[in-house]
């Protein structure tokens, strides 16, 4: 059974860099059929796609965040990561990692991790 | 592509039927998914390809539509269906997934 688990800090300071990891079990990220991505949800708000990538290709990012985010995959550890630079309070959100069918829709999600940006 | 959903909130009684609407600012074909997010939980996939139920989703969840107009119909509503429902399009290339603002269903 596929499981995804986010990990990382719950509190980061403005202007700093956020690094999150998503550990995948029950499936290999080394697959042609699925990509792996991140979504976030600000408190009380809707869902915002951050970006996704296949194990073999370049990442695709939301243009609104592209200049500040990086997604990378580590097939040896079967996990993938997200970094977000130049944080501000507007980046406070629950961050979810997930598996995507192709680059279309998320069919599995992690439980999410709340990240608060505050000094 | 901008996604809109209506109504913002829907209050229904157990056993009734709920009809949720999702509209795209331009045609997305059938490249549309629906998700359910219960309070305090991660979203879960309900429907993809506008009308195909995801694994394990009961038949009382039905998706329909194409182009710019889509509907999620939930029949025989149960208390565990209380959630926010989001639509998401995946028509864009390069990928730019966008979600609707959600419809809250209160049972």
mmCIF file of C-alpha atoms in Angstrom:
data_model
loop_
_atom_site.group_PDB
_atom_site.id
_atom_site.type_symbol
_atom_site.label_atom_id
_atom_site.label_comp_id
_atom_site.label_asym_id
_atom_site.label_seq_id
_atom_site.Cartn_x
_atom_site.Cartn_y
_atom_site.Cartn_z
ATOM 1 C CA UNK A 1 0.000 0.000 0.000
ATOM 2 C CA UNK A 2 1.372 3.363 -1.037
ATOM 3 C CA UNK A 3 2.207 5.755 1.759
ATOM 4 C CA UNK A 4 3.694 9.224 1.610
ATOM 5 C CA UNK A 5 5.003 11.072 4.633
ATOM 6 C CA UNK A 6 6.142 14.679 4.752
ATOM 7 C CA UNK A 7 8.853 15.815 7.115
ATOM 8 C CA UNK A 8 10.523 19.111 7.876
ATOM 9 C CA UNK A 9 10.410 22.111 10.193
ATOM 10 C CA UNK A 10 7.141 23.433 11.477
ATOM 11 C CA UNK A 11 8.442 26.951 12.009
ATOM 12 C CA UNK A 12 10.757 28.968 9.816
ATOM 13 C CA UNK A 13 11.759 32.607 9.821
ATOM 14 C CA UNK A 14 10.964 35.126 7.119
ATOM 15 C CA UNK A 15 13.551 35.366 4.337
ATOM 16 C CA UNK A 16 14.875 31.885 5.159
ATOM 17 C CA UNK A 17 14.652 28.736 3.033
ATOM 18 C CA UNK A 18 12.186 25.926 3.692
ATOM 19 C CA UNK A 19 13.231 22.354 2.995
ATOM 20 C CA UNK A 20 10.659 19.565 3.088
ATOM 21 C CA UNK A 21 11.018 15.906 2.310
ATOM 22 C CA UNK A 22 8.465 13.315 1.289
ATOM 23 C CA UNK A 23 9.263 9.694 2.030
ATOM 24 C CA UNK A 24 7.550 7.192 -0.235
ATOM 25 C CA UNK A 25 6.843 3.598 0.745
ATOM 26 C CA UNK A 26 4.870 0.924 -1.058
ATOM 27 C CA UNK A 27 5.893 2.117 -4.515
ATOM 28 C CA UNK A 28 9.018 3.192 -6.299
ATOM 29 C CA UNK A 29 9.405 6.776 -7.476
ATOM 30 C CA UNK A 30 11.418 5.245 -10.311
ATOM 31 C CA UNK A 31 8.363 4.880 -12.531
ATOM 32 C CA UNK A 32 7.341 6.174 -15.932
ATOM 33 C CA UNK A 33 3.624 6.298 -15.156
ATOM 34 C CA UNK A 34 3.618 8.576 -12.151
ATOM 35 C CA UNK A 35 5.107 11.900 -11.244
ATOM 36 C CA UNK A 36 5.625 13.282 -7.765
ATOM 37 C CA UNK A 37 4.561 16.690 -6.599
ATOM 38 C CA UNK A 38 3.660 19.209 -3.961
ATOM 39 C CA UNK A 39 0.540 21.192 -3.148
ATOM 40 C CA UNK A 40 -0.034 23.678 -0.371
ATOM 41 C CA UNK A 41 -3.042 25.037 1.454
ATOM 42 C CA UNK A 42 -2.931 28.282 3.404
ATOM 43 C CA UNK A 43 -5.016 28.277 6.603
ATOM 44 C CA UNK A 44 -8.700 28.329 5.727
ATOM 45 C CA UNK A 45 -7.936 28.588 2.014
ATOM 46 C CA UNK A 46 -7.997 26.395 -1.075
ATOM 47 C CA UNK A 47 -5.410 24.227 -2.792
ATOM 48 C CA UNK A 48 -2.432 25.563 -4.732
ATOM 49 C CA UNK A 49 -0.256 23.366 -6.934
ATOM 50 C CA UNK A 50 3.446 24.054 -6.385
ATOM 51 C CA UNK A 51 5.078 21.714 -8.862
ATOM 52 C CA UNK A 52 5.728 18.139 -9.984
ATOM 53 C CA UNK A 53 8.322 16.023 -11.701
ATOM 54 C CA UNK A 54 9.072 12.570 -13.029
ATOM 55 C CA UNK A 55 12.158 10.751 -11.814
ATOM 56 C CA UNK A 56 13.804 11.166 -15.208
ATOM 57 C CA UNK A 57 12.766 14.621 -16.288
ATOM 58 C CA UNK A 58 12.747 18.258 -15.436
ATOM 59 C CA UNK A 59 10.363 19.665 -12.905
ATOM 60 C CA UNK A 60 7.278 21.652 -13.798
ATOM 61 C CA UNK A 61 6.386 24.530 -11.506
ATOM 62 C CA UNK A 62 3.512 26.892 -10.888
ATOM 63 C CA UNK A 63 4.660 30.122 -12.588
ATOM 64 C CA UNK A 64 3.623 32.094 -9.510
ATOM 65 C CA UNK A 65 6.233 30.238 -7.440
ATOM 66 C CA UNK A 66 8.752 29.131 -10.046
ATOM 67 C CA UNK A 67 11.460 31.631 -9.115
ATOM 68 C CA UNK A 68 11.532 30.422 -5.499
ATOM 69 C CA UNK A 69 10.914 26.678 -5.532
ATOM 70 C CA UNK A 70 12.890 23.570 -6.414
ATOM 71 C CA UNK A 71 11.700 19.973 -6.485
ATOM 72 C CA UNK A 72 14.168 17.128 -6.599
ATOM 73 C CA UNK A 73 13.930 13.342 -6.475
ATOM 74 C CA UNK A 74 16.330 10.908 -4.811
ATOM 75 C CA UNK A 75 15.658 7.476 -6.289
ATOM 76 C CA UNK A 76 18.259 5.805 -4.035
ATOM 77 C CA UNK A 77 16.271 6.838 -0.968
ATOM 78 C CA UNK A 78 12.873 6.720 -2.654
ATOM 79 C CA UNK A 79 11.988 10.197 -1.554
ATOM 80 C CA UNK A 80 11.572 13.631 -3.040
ATOM 81 C CA UNK A 81 12.044 17.118 -1.719
ATOM 82 C CA UNK A 82 10.824 20.665 -1.938
ATOM 83 C CA UNK A 83 12.739 23.831 -1.201
ATOM 84 C CA UNK A 84 11.151 27.264 -1.059
ATOM 85 C CA UNK A 85 13.395 30.328 -0.902
ATOM 86 C CA UNK A 86 12.819 33.817 0.449
ATOM 87 C CA UNK A 87 9.958 32.865 2.704
ATOM 88 C CA UNK A 88 7.301 35.309 3.821
ATOM 89 C CA UNK A 89 4.185 35.008 5.961
ATOM 90 C CA UNK A 90 2.242 34.308 2.771
ATOM 91 C CA UNK A 91 4.019 30.943 2.567
ATOM 92 C CA UNK A 92 2.431 29.776 5.806
ATOM 93 C CA UNK A 93 0.440 26.710 4.816
ATOM 94 C CA UNK A 94 -0.051 22.988 5.096
ATOM 95 C CA UNK A 95 2.252 21.415 2.530
ATOM 96 C CA UNK A 96 1.181 18.111 0.997
ATOM 97 C CA UNK A 97 3.249 15.776 -1.091
ATOM 98 C CA UNK A 98 1.555 13.434 -3.491
ATOM 99 C CA UNK A 99 1.750 11.003 -6.346
ATOM 100 C CA UNK A 100 0.332 12.127 -9.648
ATOM 101 C CA UNK A 101 -0.936 10.081 -12.521
ATOM 102 C CA UNK A 102 1.278 11.393 -15.315
ATOM 103 C CA UNK A 103 1.218 15.164 -14.690
ATOM 104 C CA UNK A 104 -2.552 15.232 -14.393
ATOM 105 C CA UNK A 105 -4.086 14.643 -10.972
ATOM 106 C CA UNK A 106 -3.045 13.488 -7.525
ATOM 107 C CA UNK A 107 -4.173 9.967 -6.671
ATOM 108 C CA UNK A 108 -2.381 9.666 -3.344
ATOM 109 C CA UNK A 109 -1.428 12.233 -0.727
ATOM 110 C CA UNK A 110 0.638 12.519 2.393
ATOM 111 C CA UNK A 111 -1.030 13.658 5.590
ATOM 112 C CA UNK A 112 0.428 17.149 5.232
ATOM 113 C CA UNK A 113 2.765 19.246 7.330
ATOM 114 C CA UNK A 114 1.945 22.690 8.701
ATOM 115 C CA UNK A 115 4.693 25.210 8.074
ATOM 116 C CA UNK A 116 4.470 28.571 9.799
ATOM 117 C CA UNK A 117 6.639 31.446 8.656
ATOM 118 C CA UNK A 118 7.181 33.785 11.570
ATOM 119 C CA UNK A 119 9.979 35.504 13.394
ATOM 120 C CA UNK B 1 -7.369 28.536 -16.690
ATOM 121 C CA UNK B 2 -9.527 29.846 -13.833
ATOM 122 C CA UNK B 3 -11.855 27.435 -12.107
ATOM 123 C CA UNK B 4 -14.994 28.533 -10.291
ATOM 124 C CA UNK B 5 -17.354 26.458 -8.153
ATOM 125 C CA UNK B 6 -20.884 26.933 -6.941
ATOM 126 C CA UNK B 7 -22.436 27.091 -4.515
ATOM 127 C CA UNK B 8 -19.834 28.036 -1.928
ATOM 128 C CA UNK B 9 -21.753 26.131 0.736
ATOM 129 C CA UNK B 10 -24.475 23.535 0.450
ATOM 130 C CA UNK B 11 -26.559 22.323 3.386
ATOM 131 C CA UNK B 12 -28.397 19.071 2.842
ATOM 132 C CA UNK B 13 -30.037 16.357 4.893
ATOM 133 C CA UNK B 14 -28.943 12.722 5.093
ATOM 134 C CA UNK B 15 -30.336 10.658 2.249
ATOM 135 C CA UNK B 16 -30.760 13.651 -0.058
ATOM 136 C CA UNK B 17 -28.820 14.439 -3.207
ATOM 137 C CA UNK B 18 -26.251 17.206 -3.654
ATOM 138 C CA UNK B 19 -25.339 18.782 -6.961
ATOM 139 C CA UNK B 20 -22.031 20.680 -7.133
ATOM 140 C CA UNK B 21 -20.980 22.755 -10.112
ATOM 141 C CA UNK B 22 -17.547 23.555 -11.483
ATOM 142 C CA UNK B 23 -16.844 25.898 -14.371
ATOM 143 C CA UNK B 24 -13.629 26.476 -16.326
ATOM 144 C CA UNK B 25 -12.735 29.795 -17.939
ATOM 145 C CA UNK B 26 -11.898 27.923 -21.135
ATOM 146 C CA UNK B 27 -12.420 24.408 -22.383
ATOM 147 C CA UNK B 28 -10.537 21.683 -20.553
ATOM 148 C CA UNK B 29 -12.142 18.806 -22.456
ATOM 149 C CA UNK B 30 -12.626 16.082 -19.864
ATOM 150 C CA UNK B 31 -9.346 16.837 -18.114
ATOM 151 C CA UNK B 32 -11.008 17.436 -14.788
ATOM 152 C CA UNK B 33 -10.716 15.811 -11.373
ATOM 153 C CA UNK B 34 -12.745 16.100 -8.185
ATOM 154 C CA UNK B 35 -11.366 15.771 -4.659
ATOM 155 C CA UNK B 36 -12.975 15.448 -1.249
ATOM 156 C CA UNK B 37 -11.329 17.025 1.786
ATOM 157 C CA UNK B 38 -12.780 16.168 5.163
ATOM 158 C CA UNK B 39 -11.942 18.483 8.089
ATOM 159 C CA UNK B 40 -8.339 18.198 9.185
ATOM 160 C CA UNK B 41 -7.514 15.663 6.489
ATOM 161 C CA UNK B 42 -5.641 15.597 3.217
ATOM 162 C CA UNK B 43 -7.731 15.723 0.062
ATOM 163 C CA UNK B 44 -8.658 12.439 -1.587
ATOM 164 C CA UNK B 45 -9.292 11.754 -5.255
ATOM 165 C CA UNK B 46 -12.923 11.072 -6.133
ATOM 166 C CA UNK B 47 -13.204 11.463 -9.891
ATOM 167 C CA UNK B 48 -10.821 11.876 -12.821
ATOM 168 C CA UNK B 49 -11.430 12.257 -16.513
ATOM 169 C CA UNK B 50 -14.561 14.193 -15.505
ATOM 170 C CA UNK B 51 -16.569 11.013 -14.934
ATOM 171 C CA UNK B 52 -14.349 8.091 -13.872
ATOM 172 C CA UNK B 53 -14.526 7.159 -10.224
ATOM 173 C CA UNK B 54 -11.234 6.574 -8.452
ATOM 174 C CA UNK B 55 -10.541 3.227 -6.844
ATOM 175 C CA UNK B 56 -12.858 2.516 -3.930
ATOM 176 C CA UNK B 57 -15.199 5.449 -4.530
ATOM 177 C CA UNK B 58 -18.856 4.400 -4.248
ATOM 178 C CA UNK B 59 -21.231 4.716 -7.180
ATOM 179 C CA UNK B 60 -23.272 7.388 -5.430
ATOM 180 C CA UNK B 61 -20.516 9.828 -6.423
ATOM 181 C CA UNK B 62 -21.045 10.700 -10.065
ATOM 182 C CA UNK B 63 -19.138 13.147 -12.213
ATOM 183 C CA UNK B 64 -20.328 14.544 -15.493
ATOM 184 C CA UNK B 65 -19.661 17.297 -17.999
ATOM 185 C CA UNK B 66 -17.085 18.372 -20.524
ATOM 186 C CA UNK B 67 -15.613 21.530 -21.949
ATOM 187 C CA UNK B 68 -16.290 24.263 -19.420
ATOM 188 C CA UNK B 69 -19.200 22.914 -17.361
ATOM 189 C CA UNK B 70 -18.910 20.062 -14.878
ATOM 190 C CA UNK B 71 -21.059 18.569 -12.166
ATOM 191 C CA UNK B 72 -20.430 16.334 -9.187
ATOM 192 C CA UNK B 73 -23.588 14.641 -7.947
ATOM 193 C CA UNK B 74 -23.613 12.904 -4.600
ATOM 194 C CA UNK B 75 -26.647 10.715 -4.000
ATOM 195 C CA UNK B 76 -27.950 9.295 -0.737
ATOM 196 C CA UNK B 77 -25.848 11.700 1.297
ATOM 197 C CA UNK B 78 -24.318 10.351 4.469
ATOM 198 C CA UNK B 79 -22.850 12.194 7.428
ATOM 199 C CA UNK B 80 -19.313 11.233 6.409
ATOM 200 C CA UNK B 81 -19.807 13.154 3.159
ATOM 201 C CA UNK B 82 -19.463 16.413 5.089
ATOM 202 C CA UNK B 83 -16.407 17.905 3.438
ATOM 203 C CA UNK B 84 -15.099 20.490 1.027
ATOM 204 C CA UNK B 85 -15.119 19.366 -2.589
ATOM 205 C CA UNK B 86 -12.604 20.771 -5.067
ATOM 206 C CA UNK B 87 -12.426 20.486 -8.819
ATOM 207 C CA UNK B 88 -9.076 20.647 -10.611
ATOM 208 C CA UNK B 89 -8.257 20.961 -14.281
ATOM 209 C CA UNK B 90 -5.227 19.442 -15.962
ATOM 210 C CA UNK B 91 -5.660 20.673 -19.488
ATOM 211 C CA UNK B 92 -2.714 23.035 -19.594
ATOM 212 C CA UNK B 93 0.578 22.219 -21.229
ATOM 213 C CA UNK B 94 3.173 22.893 -19.890
ATOM 214 C CA UNK B 95 1.375 21.695 -16.791
ATOM 215 C CA UNK B 96 -0.361 24.355 -14.737
ATOM 216 C CA UNK B 97 -2.825 22.597 -12.513
ATOM 217 C CA UNK B 98 -5.497 24.865 -11.091
ATOM 218 C CA UNK B 99 -8.146 24.204 -8.502
ATOM 219 C CA UNK B 100 -11.547 25.685 -7.905
ATOM 220 C CA UNK B 101 -12.173 27.455 -4.592
ATOM 221 C CA UNK B 102 -14.210 24.532 -3.281
ATOM 222 C CA UNK B 103 -17.784 23.807 -2.234
ATOM 223 C CA UNK B 104 -18.439 23.023 1.409
ATOM 224 C CA UNK B 105 -21.104 20.375 1.889
ATOM 225 C CA UNK B 106 -22.745 20.309 5.291
ATOM 226 C CA UNK B 107 -24.893 17.338 6.170
#
